[in-house]
CSV table of C-alpha atoms and ligand atoms in Angstrom, one decimal:
chain,number,residue,atom,x,y,z
Y,1,MET,CA,5.4,-22.7,7.9
Y,2,ARG,CA,5.3,-26.1,6.3
Y,3,THR,CA,2.5,-27.4,4.0
Y,4,ARG,CA,2.4,-29.5,0.9
Y,5,ILE,CA,2.6,-26.3,-1.1
Y,6,THR,CA,5.7,-24.9,0.7
Y,7,GLU,CA,7.3,-28.3,0.1
Y,8,LEU,CA,6.3,-28.6,-3.5
Y,9,LEU,CA,7.3,-25.0,-4.5
Y,10,GLY,CA,10.3,-24.5,-2.2
Y,11,ILE,CA,8.9,-21.4,-0.6
Y,12,ARG,CA,8.7,-20.1,3.0
Y,13,TYR,CA,5.0,-19.3,3.2
Y,14,PRO,CA,2.1,-21.0,1.2
Y,15,ILE,CA,1.1,-17.6,-0.3
Y,16,ILE,CA,0.9,-17.2,-4.1
Y,17,GLN,CA,0.4,-14.1,-6.2
Y,18,GLY,CA,-1.7,-15.4,-9.1
Y,19,GLY,CA,-1.1,-14.4,-12.7
Y,20,MET,CA,-2.5,-10.9,-13.4
Y,21,GLN,CA,-2.7,-9.4,-16.9
Y,22,TRP,CA,-0.7,-6.1,-17.0
Y,23,VAL,CA,0.1,-6.4,-13.3
Y,24,GLY,CA,2.1,-9.6,-13.1
Y,25,ARG,CA,5.5,-8.0,-14.0
Y,26,ALA,CA,8.9,-8.5,-12.5
Y,27,GLU,CA,8.5,-5.7,-9.8
Y,28,LEU,CA,5.6,-7.4,-8.2
Y,29,ALA,CA,6.6,-11.1,-8.7
Y,30,SER,CA,10.1,-10.5,-7.3
Y,31,ALA,CA,8.7,-8.6,-4.3
Y,32,VAL,CA,6.3,-11.5,-3.5
Y,33,SER,CA,9.1,-14.1,-3.9
Y,34,ASN,CA,11.5,-12.1,-1.8
Y,35,ALA,CA,8.9,-11.9,0.9
Y,36,GLY,CA,8.7,-15.7,1.1
Y,37,GLY,CA,5.7,-16.3,-1.1
Y,38,LEU,CA,5.5,-17.2,-4.8
Y,39,GLY,CA,5.4,-14.4,-7.3
Y,40,ILE,CA,4.1,-15.1,-10.8
Y,41,LEU,CA,4.8,-13.3,-14.0
Y,42,THR,CA,2.0,-13.2,-16.5
Y,43,ALA,CA,3.2,-14.4,-19.9
Y,44,LEU,CA,0.6,-12.6,-22.1
Y,45,THR,CA,1.4,-9.2,-20.5
Y,46,GLN,CA,4.5,-9.4,-22.6
Y,47,PRO,CA,3.9,-8.7,-26.3
Y,48,SER,CA,6.0,-11.6,-27.6
Y,49,PRO,CA,7.8,-14.7,-26.3
Y,50,ASP,CA,11.1,-12.8,-26.7
Y,51,ALA,CA,9.8,-10.1,-24.4
Y,52,LEU,CA,8.8,-12.7,-21.9
Y,53,ALA,CA,12.3,-14.1,-22.0
Y,54,ASP,CA,13.6,-10.6,-21.1
Y,55,GLU,CA,11.0,-10.2,-18.3
Y,56,ILE,CA,12.1,-13.5,-16.8
Y,57,ALA,CA,15.7,-12.4,-16.9
Y,58,ARG,CA,14.7,-9.1,-15.3
Y,59,CYS,CA,12.8,-10.9,-12.5
Y,60,ARG,CA,15.7,-13.3,-11.9
Y,61,ALA,CA,18.0,-10.3,-11.4
Y,62,MET,CA,15.5,-9.0,-8.7
Y,63,THR,CA,15.1,-12.3,-6.7
Y,64,LYS,CA,17.1,-15.4,-5.9
Y,65,HIS,CA,13.9,-17.2,-4.8
Y,66,PRO,CA,11.6,-19.3,-7.0
Y,67,PHE,CA,9.0,-17.5,-9.1
Y,68,GLY,CA,6.5,-18.8,-11.7
Y,69,VAL,CA,4.9,-17.8,-15.0
Y,70,ASN,CA,1.2,-17.8,-15.7
Y,71,LEU,CA,-0.1,-18.9,-19.1
Y,72,THR,CA,-3.7,-18.1,-19.5
Y,73,ILE,CA,-5.6,-19.9,-22.4
Y,74,LEU,CA,-8.7,-17.8,-23.0
Y,75,PRO,CA,-11.2,-17.7,-25.9
Y,76,THR,CA,-9.7,-15.0,-28.1
Y,77,THR,CA,-10.0,-14.0,-31.7
Y,78,LYS,CA,-6.2,-13.9,-32.2
Y,79,ARG,CA,-4.6,-16.9,-30.7
Y,80,PRO,CA,-1.3,-16.1,-29.0
Y,81,PRO,CA,1.7,-18.5,-29.7
Y,82,TYR,CA,1.3,-20.4,-26.5
Y,83,ASP,CA,3.9,-22.9,-27.5
Y,84,ALA,CA,6.6,-20.3,-28.0
Y,85,TYR,CA,5.7,-18.6,-24.7
Y,86,LEU,CA,6.1,-22.0,-23.0
Y,87,ASP,CA,9.5,-22.3,-24.7
Y,88,ALA,CA,10.5,-19.0,-23.2
Y,89,VAL,CA,9.5,-20.2,-19.8
Y,90,ILE,CA,11.5,-23.4,-20.2
Y,91,GLU,CA,14.6,-21.8,-21.8
Y,92,GLY,CA,14.5,-19.1,-19.1
Y,93,GLY,CA,15.0,-21.7,-16.4
Y,94,VAL,CA,11.7,-21.0,-14.7
Y,95,THR,CA,10.5,-24.2,-12.9
Y,96,ILE,CA,6.9,-23.3,-12.0
Y,97,LEU,CA,4.1,-22.8,-14.5
Y,98,GLU,CA,0.6,-21.6,-13.6
Y,99,THR,CA,-2.0,-22.6,-16.3
Y,100,ALA,CA,-5.5,-21.1,-16.3
Y,101,GLY,CA,-8.4,-20.3,-18.5
Y,102,ASN,CA,-8.9,-23.7,-20.1
Y,103,ASN,CA,-8.0,-27.3,-20.1
Y,104,PRO,CA,-4.1,-27.3,-19.8
Y,105,ALA,CA,-3.8,-30.6,-21.8
Y,106,GLU,CA,-2.0,-29.0,-24.8
Y,107,LEU,CA,0.7,-27.6,-22.5
Y,108,VAL,CA,1.1,-30.4,-19.9
Y,109,ALA,CA,3.1,-33.0,-21.8
Y,110,LYS,CA,5.7,-30.5,-22.9
Y,111,ALA,CA,5.9,-28.7,-19.6
Y,112,LYS,CA,6.2,-32.0,-17.6
Y,113,GLY,CA,8.8,-33.2,-20.1
Y,114,ALA,CA,10.9,-30.1,-19.3
Y,115,GLY,CA,10.5,-30.8,-15.6
Y,116,LEU,CA,8.2,-27.9,-14.8
Y,117,THR,CA,5.9,-28.0,-11.7
Y,118,ILE,CA,2.4,-27.1,-13.0
Y,119,ILE,CA,-0.2,-25.4,-10.9
Y,120,HIS,CA,-3.5,-25.5,-12.8
Y,121,LYS,CA,-6.1,-22.8,-11.8
Y,122,CYS,CA,-9.7,-23.6,-12.3
Y,123,THR,CA,-13.2,-22.9,-10.9
Y,124,SER,CA,-14.8,-26.2,-10.4
Y,125,VAL,CA,-14.1,-29.6,-8.8
Y,126,ARG,CA,-14.7,-31.4,-12.1
Y,127,HIS,CA,-12.1,-29.3,-13.9
Y,128,ALA,CA,-9.7,-29.8,-11.0
Y,129,LEU,CA,-10.1,-33.6,-11.2
Y,130,SER,CA,-9.6,-33.6,-15.0
Y,131,ALA,CA,-6.4,-31.5,-14.6
Y,132,GLU,CA,-5.2,-33.9,-11.9
Y,133,ARG,CA,-5.8,-36.8,-14.2
Y,134,ARG,CA,-3.7,-35.1,-16.9
Y,135,GLY,CA,-0.8,-34.9,-14.5
Y,136,VAL,CA,-0.6,-31.4,-13.1
Y,137,ASP,CA,1.2,-31.1,-9.7
Y,138,ALA,CA,-1.2,-28.8,-7.8
Y,139,ILE,CA,-4.6,-27.2,-8.2
Y,140,SER,CA,-5.5,-23.6,-7.5
Y,141,ILE,CA,-9.3,-23.4,-7.1
Y,142,ASP,CA,-11.0,-20.0,-7.6
Y,143,GLY,CA,-14.3,-19.4,-5.7
Y,144,PHE,CA,-17.0,-17.2,-7.1
Y,145,GLU,CA,-15.7,-14.2,-5.1
Y,146,CYS,CA,-12.5,-14.0,-7.2
Y,147,ALA,CA,-11.3,-11.4,-9.6
Y,148,GLY,CA,-11.0,-12.4,-13.2
Y,149,HIS,CA,-13.1,-15.3,-14.5
Y,150,PRO,CA,-15.1,-17.2,-11.8
Y,151,GLY,CA,-16.7,-19.5,-14.3
Y,152,GLU,CA,-20.5,-20.1,-14.5
Y,153,ASP,CA,-21.2,-22.3,-11.5
Y,154,ASP,CA,-21.3,-19.5,-8.9
Y,155,VAL,CA,-20.0,-21.6,-6.0
Y,156,GLY,CA,-18.3,-19.5,-3.3
Y,157,GLY,CA,-15.1,-20.6,-1.6
Y,158,LEU,CA,-16.7,-21.7,1.6
Y,159,VAL,CA,-18.2,-24.6,-0.2
Y,160,LEU,CA,-15.8,-24.9,-3.2
Y,161,PHE,CA,-12.7,-25.3,-1.1
Y,162,PRO,CA,-13.8,-28.2,1.1
Y,163,ALA,CA,-15.6,-29.8,-1.9
Y,164,ALA,CA,-12.3,-29.7,-3.8
Y,165,ALA,CA,-10.2,-30.8,-0.8
Y,166,ARG,CA,-12.2,-34.0,-0.4
Y,167,ALA,CA,-12.0,-34.9,-4.1
Y,168,VAL,CA,-8.5,-33.8,-5.2
Y,169,LYS,CA,-5.4,-35.7,-4.0
Y,170,ILE,CA,-2.6,-33.4,-5.1
Y,171,PRO,CA,-1.8,-30.2,-3.1
Y,172,LEU,CA,-4.7,-27.6,-3.2
Y,173,ILE,CA,-4.5,-23.8,-3.2
Y,174,ALA,CA,-7.6,-21.7,-2.2
Y,175,SER,CA,-8.1,-18.7,-4.4
Y,176,GLY,CA,-10.6,-15.9,-4.5
Y,177,GLY,CA,-11.9,-13.8,-1.7
Y,178,ILE,CA,-8.8,-14.0,0.4
Y,179,ALA,CA,-7.1,-10.8,1.5
Y,180,ASP,CA,-6.0,-11.3,5.1
Y,181,GLY,CA,-4.9,-13.9,7.7
Y,182,ARG,CA,-8.4,-14.8,8.7
Y,183,GLY,CA,-9.1,-15.9,5.1
Y,184,MET,CA,-5.8,-17.8,5.1
Y,185,ALA,CA,-6.7,-19.6,8.3
Y,186,ALA,CA,-10.1,-20.5,6.9
Y,187,ALA,CA,-8.5,-21.9,3.8
Y,188,LEU,CA,-6.2,-24.1,5.8
Y,189,ALA,CA,-9.1,-25.2,8.0
Y,190,LEU,CA,-11.2,-26.1,5.0
Y,191,GLY,CA,-8.5,-28.5,3.8
Y,192,CYS,CA,-6.3,-26.4,1.5
Y,193,ASP,CA,-2.5,-26.3,1.6
Y,194,GLY,CA,-2.1,-22.6,0.7
Y,195,ILE,CA,-3.7,-19.5,-0.7
Y,196,ASN,CA,-3.6,-17.6,-3.9
Y,197,MET,CA,-4.4,-13.8,-4.0
Y,198,GLY,CA,-4.8,-11.3,-6.9
Y,199,THR,CA,-6.8,-8.3,-5.8
Y,200,ARG,CA,-4.9,-7.9,-2.5
Y,201,PHE,CA,-1.6,-7.8,-4.3
Y,202,CYS,CA,-2.8,-5.0,-6.6
Y,203,ALA,CA,-2.9,-2.7,-3.6
Y,204,THR,CA,0.7,-3.1,-2.6
Y,205,GLN,CA,3.6,-0.6,-3.1
Y,206,GLU,CA,5.3,-2.8,-5.7
Y,207,ALA,CA,2.2,-3.5,-7.9
Y,208,PRO,CA,2.9,-1.6,-11.2
Y,209,ILE,CA,-0.4,0.2,-11.1
Y,210,HIS,CA,-1.2,4.0,-10.8
Y,211,PRO,CA,-1.6,5.1,-7.1
Y,212,ALA,CA,-5.1,6.4,-7.9
Y,213,ILE,CA,-6.3,2.8,-8.8
Y,214,LYS,CA,-4.8,1.5,-5.6
Y,215,GLN,CA,-6.7,4.1,-3.6
Y,216,ALA,CA,-9.9,3.2,-5.5
Y,217,LEU,CA,-9.4,-0.4,-4.3
Y,218,VAL,CA,-8.8,0.8,-0.7
Y,219,GLY,CA,-12.0,2.9,-0.9
Y,220,ALA,CA,-14.2,0.0,-2.3
Y,221,SER,CA,-16.5,-2.2,-0.3
Y,222,GLU,CA,-17.2,-5.9,-0.8
Y,223,ARG,CA,-20.3,-4.8,-2.8
Y,224,ASP,CA,-18.3,-2.8,-5.3
Y,225,THR,CA,-17.6,-5.5,-7.9
Y,226,GLN,CA,-19.6,-6.1,-11.1
Y,227,LEU,CA,-20.1,-9.3,-13.1
Y,228,ILE,CA,-19.5,-8.6,-16.8
Y,229,PHE,CA,-19.8,-11.0,-19.8
Y,230,ARG,CA,-22.5,-13.0,-18.0
Y,231,THR,CA,-24.7,-13.1,-21.1
Y,232,LEU,CA,-21.7,-14.4,-23.2
Y,233,ARG,CA,-21.1,-17.2,-20.7
Y,234,ASN,CA,-17.6,-15.9,-20.0
Y,235,THR,CA,-18.2,-14.2,-16.8
Y,236,GLY,CA,-15.7,-11.8,-15.4
Y,237,ARG,CA,-15.6,-10.0,-12.1
Y,238,VAL,CA,-14.3,-6.4,-12.2
Y,239,TRP,CA,-14.3,-3.3,-10.0
Y,240,LYS,CA,-17.7,-1.5,-10.4
Y,241,ASN,CA,-16.8,1.6,-12.3
Y,242,ALA,CA,-18.5,3.6,-15.1
Y,243,VAL,CA,-17.2,1.3,-17.9
Y,244,ALA,CA,-18.3,-1.9,-16.0
Y,245,ASP,CA,-21.8,-0.4,-15.5
Y,246,GLU,CA,-22.0,0.5,-19.2
Y,247,VAL,CA,-21.0,-3.0,-20.3
Y,248,VAL,CA,-23.7,-4.5,-18.1
Y,249,ALA,CA,-26.3,-2.0,-19.3
Y,250,ILE,CA,-25.5,-3.1,-22.9
Y,251,GLU,CA,-25.7,-6.8,-22.0
Y,252,ARG,CA,-29.1,-6.2,-20.4
Y,253,ARG,CA,-30.6,-4.6,-23.5
Y,254,PRO,CA,-33.6,-6.5,-24.8
Y,255,GLY,CA,-32.3,-9.1,-27.3
Y,256,GLY,CA,-28.9,-9.1,-25.5
Y,257,CYS,CA,-25.7,-8.2,-27.2
Y,258,ASP,CA,-22.8,-9.5,-29.3
Y,259,TYR,CA,-19.2,-9.2,-28.2
Y,260,ALA,CA,-18.7,-6.6,-30.9
Y,261,ASP,CA,-21.1,-4.3,-29.1
Y,262,ILE,CA,-19.0,-4.1,-26.0
Y,263,GLN,CA,-15.5,-4.8,-27.5
Y,264,PRO,CA,-14.5,-1.1,-27.6
Y,265,LEU,CA,-15.3,-0.8,-23.9
Y,266,VAL,CA,-13.5,-3.9,-22.7
Y,267,ALA,CA,-10.4,-3.9,-25.0
Y,268,GLY,CA,-7.3,-5.0,-23.0
Y,269,THR,CA,-5.4,-2.0,-24.2
Y,270,ARG,CA,-8.0,0.3,-22.6
Y,271,GLY,CA,-7.8,-1.5,-19.3
Y,272,ARG,CA,-4.0,-1.3,-19.4
Y,273,ALA,CA,-4.2,2.4,-20.1
Y,274,THR,CA,-6.4,2.9,-17.1
Y,275,LEU,CA,-4.0,1.0,-14.8
Y,276,GLU,CA,-1.2,3.2,-16.0
Y,277,SER,CA,-2.9,6.6,-16.1
Y,278,GLY,CA,-5.1,6.3,-13.0
Y,279,ALA,CA,-8.1,7.5,-14.8
Y,280,VAL,CA,-10.4,5.2,-12.8
Y,281,ASP,CA,-13.5,5.3,-14.9
Y,282,ASP,CA,-11.9,4.9,-18.3
Y,283,GLY,CA,-11.4,1.2,-18.6
Y,284,LEU,CA,-12.0,-2.2,-16.8
Y,285,VAL,CA,-10.1,-2.8,-13.5
Y,286,TRP,CA,-10.3,-6.5,-12.6
Y,287,ALA,CA,-11.0,-7.0,-8.9
Y,288,GLY,CA,-12.7,-9.5,-6.6
Y,289,GLN,CA,-15.0,-9.1,-3.6
Y,290,ALA,CA,-12.0,-9.2,-1.3
Y,291,VAL,CA,-11.6,-5.6,-2.4
Y,292,GLY,CA,-13.8,-4.8,0.6
Y,293,LEU,CA,-11.2,-6.2,3.0
Y,294,ILE,CA,-8.4,-3.9,1.8
Y,295,ASP,CA,-7.6,-0.8,3.9
Y,296,ASP,CA,-4.0,0.1,3.0
Y,297,VAL,CA,-1.2,-0.1,0.5
Y,298,PRO,CA,1.6,-2.0,2.3
Y,299,THR,CA,4.8,-3.4,0.8
Y,300,CYS,CA,4.5,-7.1,-0.2
Y,301,ALA,CA,6.8,-8.0,2.7
Y,302,GLU,CA,4.7,-6.1,5.2
Y,303,LEU,CA,1.5,-7.7,3.8
Y,304,ILE,CA,2.8,-11.3,3.8
Y,305,GLU,CA,4.2,-11.0,7.4
Y,306,ARG,CA,1.0,-9.5,8.6
Y,307,ILE,CA,-1.1,-12.2,6.9
Y,308,VAL,CA,1.0,-15.0,8.4
Y,309,ALA,CA,0.8,-13.4,11.9
Y,310,GLU,CA,-3.0,-13.0,11.5
Y,311,CYS,CA,-3.4,-16.5,10.3
Y,312,ARG,CA,-1.5,-17.9,13.3
Y,313,SER,CA,-3.7,-15.9,15.8
Y,314,ALA,CA,-6.9,-16.8,14.0
Y,315,LEU,CA,-6.0,-20.5,14.2
Y,316,GLN,CA,-5.0,-20.1,17.9
Y,317,ARG,CA,-8.3,-18.3,18.6
Y,318,GLY,CA,-10.2,-21.2,17.0
Y,319,ALA,CA,-8.2,-23.8,19.0
Y,320,ARG,CA,-8.9,-21.9,22.3
Y,321,ALA,CA,-12.6,-22.7,21.8
Y,322,PHE,CA,-11.7,-26.3,22.6
Y,323,ALA,CA,-9.0,-25.5,25.2
Y,324,ALA,CA,-11.5,-23.6,27.3
Y,325,ASN,CA,-13.7,-26.7,27.6
Y,326,ASP,CA,-10.9,-29.2,28.3
H,1,LIG,C1,-6.0,-7.2,-12.2
H,1,LIG,C2,-6.1,-8.7,-12.3
H,1,LIG,C3,-5.8,-9.4,-13.5
H,1,LIG,C4,-5.9,-10.8,-13.6
H,1,LIG,N1,-5.5,-11.4,-14.7
H,1,LIG,C5,-5.5,-12.8,-14.7
H,1,LIG,C6,-4.9,-13.5,-15.8
H,1,LIG,O1,-4.4,-12.8,-16.8
H,1,LIG,N2,-4.8,-14.8,-15.8
H,1,LIG,C7,-5.3,-15.5,-14.7
H,1,LIG,O2,-5.2,-16.7,-14.7
H,1,LIG,N3,-5.9,-14.9,-13.7
H,1,LIG,C8,-6.0,-13.5,-13.6
H,1,LIG,N4,-6.5,-12.9,-12.5
H,1,LIG,C9,-7.0,-13.7,-11.4
H,1,LIG,C10,-6.0,-13.9,-10.3
H,1,LIG,O3,-4.8,-14.6,-10.7
H,1,LIG,C11,-6.6,-14.7,-9.1
H,1,LIG,O4,-7.0,-16.0,-9.5
H,1,LIG,C12,-7.7,-14.0,-8.5
H,1,LIG,O5,-7.4,-12.6,-8.4
H,1,LIG,C13,-8.0,-14.5,-7.1
H,1,LIG,O6,-9.1,-13.8,-6.6
H,1,LIG,P1,-8.9,-12.5,-5.6
H,1,LIG,O7,-8.7,-11.4,-6.5
H,1,LIG,O8,-10.1,-12.5,-4.8
H,1,LIG,O9,-7.7,-12.8,-4.7
H,1,LIG,C14,-6.4,-11.5,-12.5
H,1,LIG,C15,-6.8,-10.8,-11.3
H,1,LIG,C16,-6.6,-9.5,-11.2
H,1,LIG,C17,-7.0,-8.8,-9.9
């Protein structure tokens, strides 16, 4: 395949595994890159910039292909040393940076100066245009279906992708709600140059997640996600389990709630423990609506080859609608 994204990133297929807290480790990122996509390590999964440097070295030992690092700038009480994490990326010889969560301005100048290719992930056309003006190289745009933080505009990919495609000039990646080749074909048809997936890559052999969580994702339908933190205007989409329901119940109390009321339920360490132990109702499991499209736990190579084959036949099926009338 050849699109502006395969050209920009030097990869075989325009399929990216987005940054995922606790999941974006060397095992998964290298498997995706070895399969022809772009794997991405998640910087803040590592406790320190030094640990990120080690993880980058580990990933490099597992793949000869390009991989990236995600740096997520989110509102937090204890600000991580973003600059030092970026230094680890640059000194580790990684050439692709995925920024997300907030305006990437503070990172762009230094990253560009070091020759990095920057993919900025955001959830609205206005934020995409602002990042483009600041000099990022590609936009990943997350529709409302996505896992993680879909923003507060609630615009699904079917509208958001073409709206972004007609406004943004740099290469564009469709993200959120995509788990198969039909979704990929749709993204290309809507004007995007590639796709980004999170939830689908969680249900692969190489994802460093307990098998019970992967099976829970396989068993879930498209109706089984929950929107948390809506009342705090920091919406997050997660798999609908007991903890997610409890968070929403507290948020809906008369008078609302403060972050402190739900903090013990949503603590990152608790989510991490759940992913490791497989105790499916103990902590938050981030997942998007595409969870309803997942029926198995293939290797990343099987998944990517299948998606590419499905994408090709979906596009051919669409083209036949015209051929029949010619
Ligand atoms: C378990 C999990 C953790 C995630 N953590 C992050 C993160 O730390 N930073 C980030 O930018 N996006 C994060 N995301 C969002 C993904 O990178 C991606 O944008 C999203 O999953 C796309 O939607 P999809 O799940 O429908 O494919 C996470 C997604 C999942 C499933």
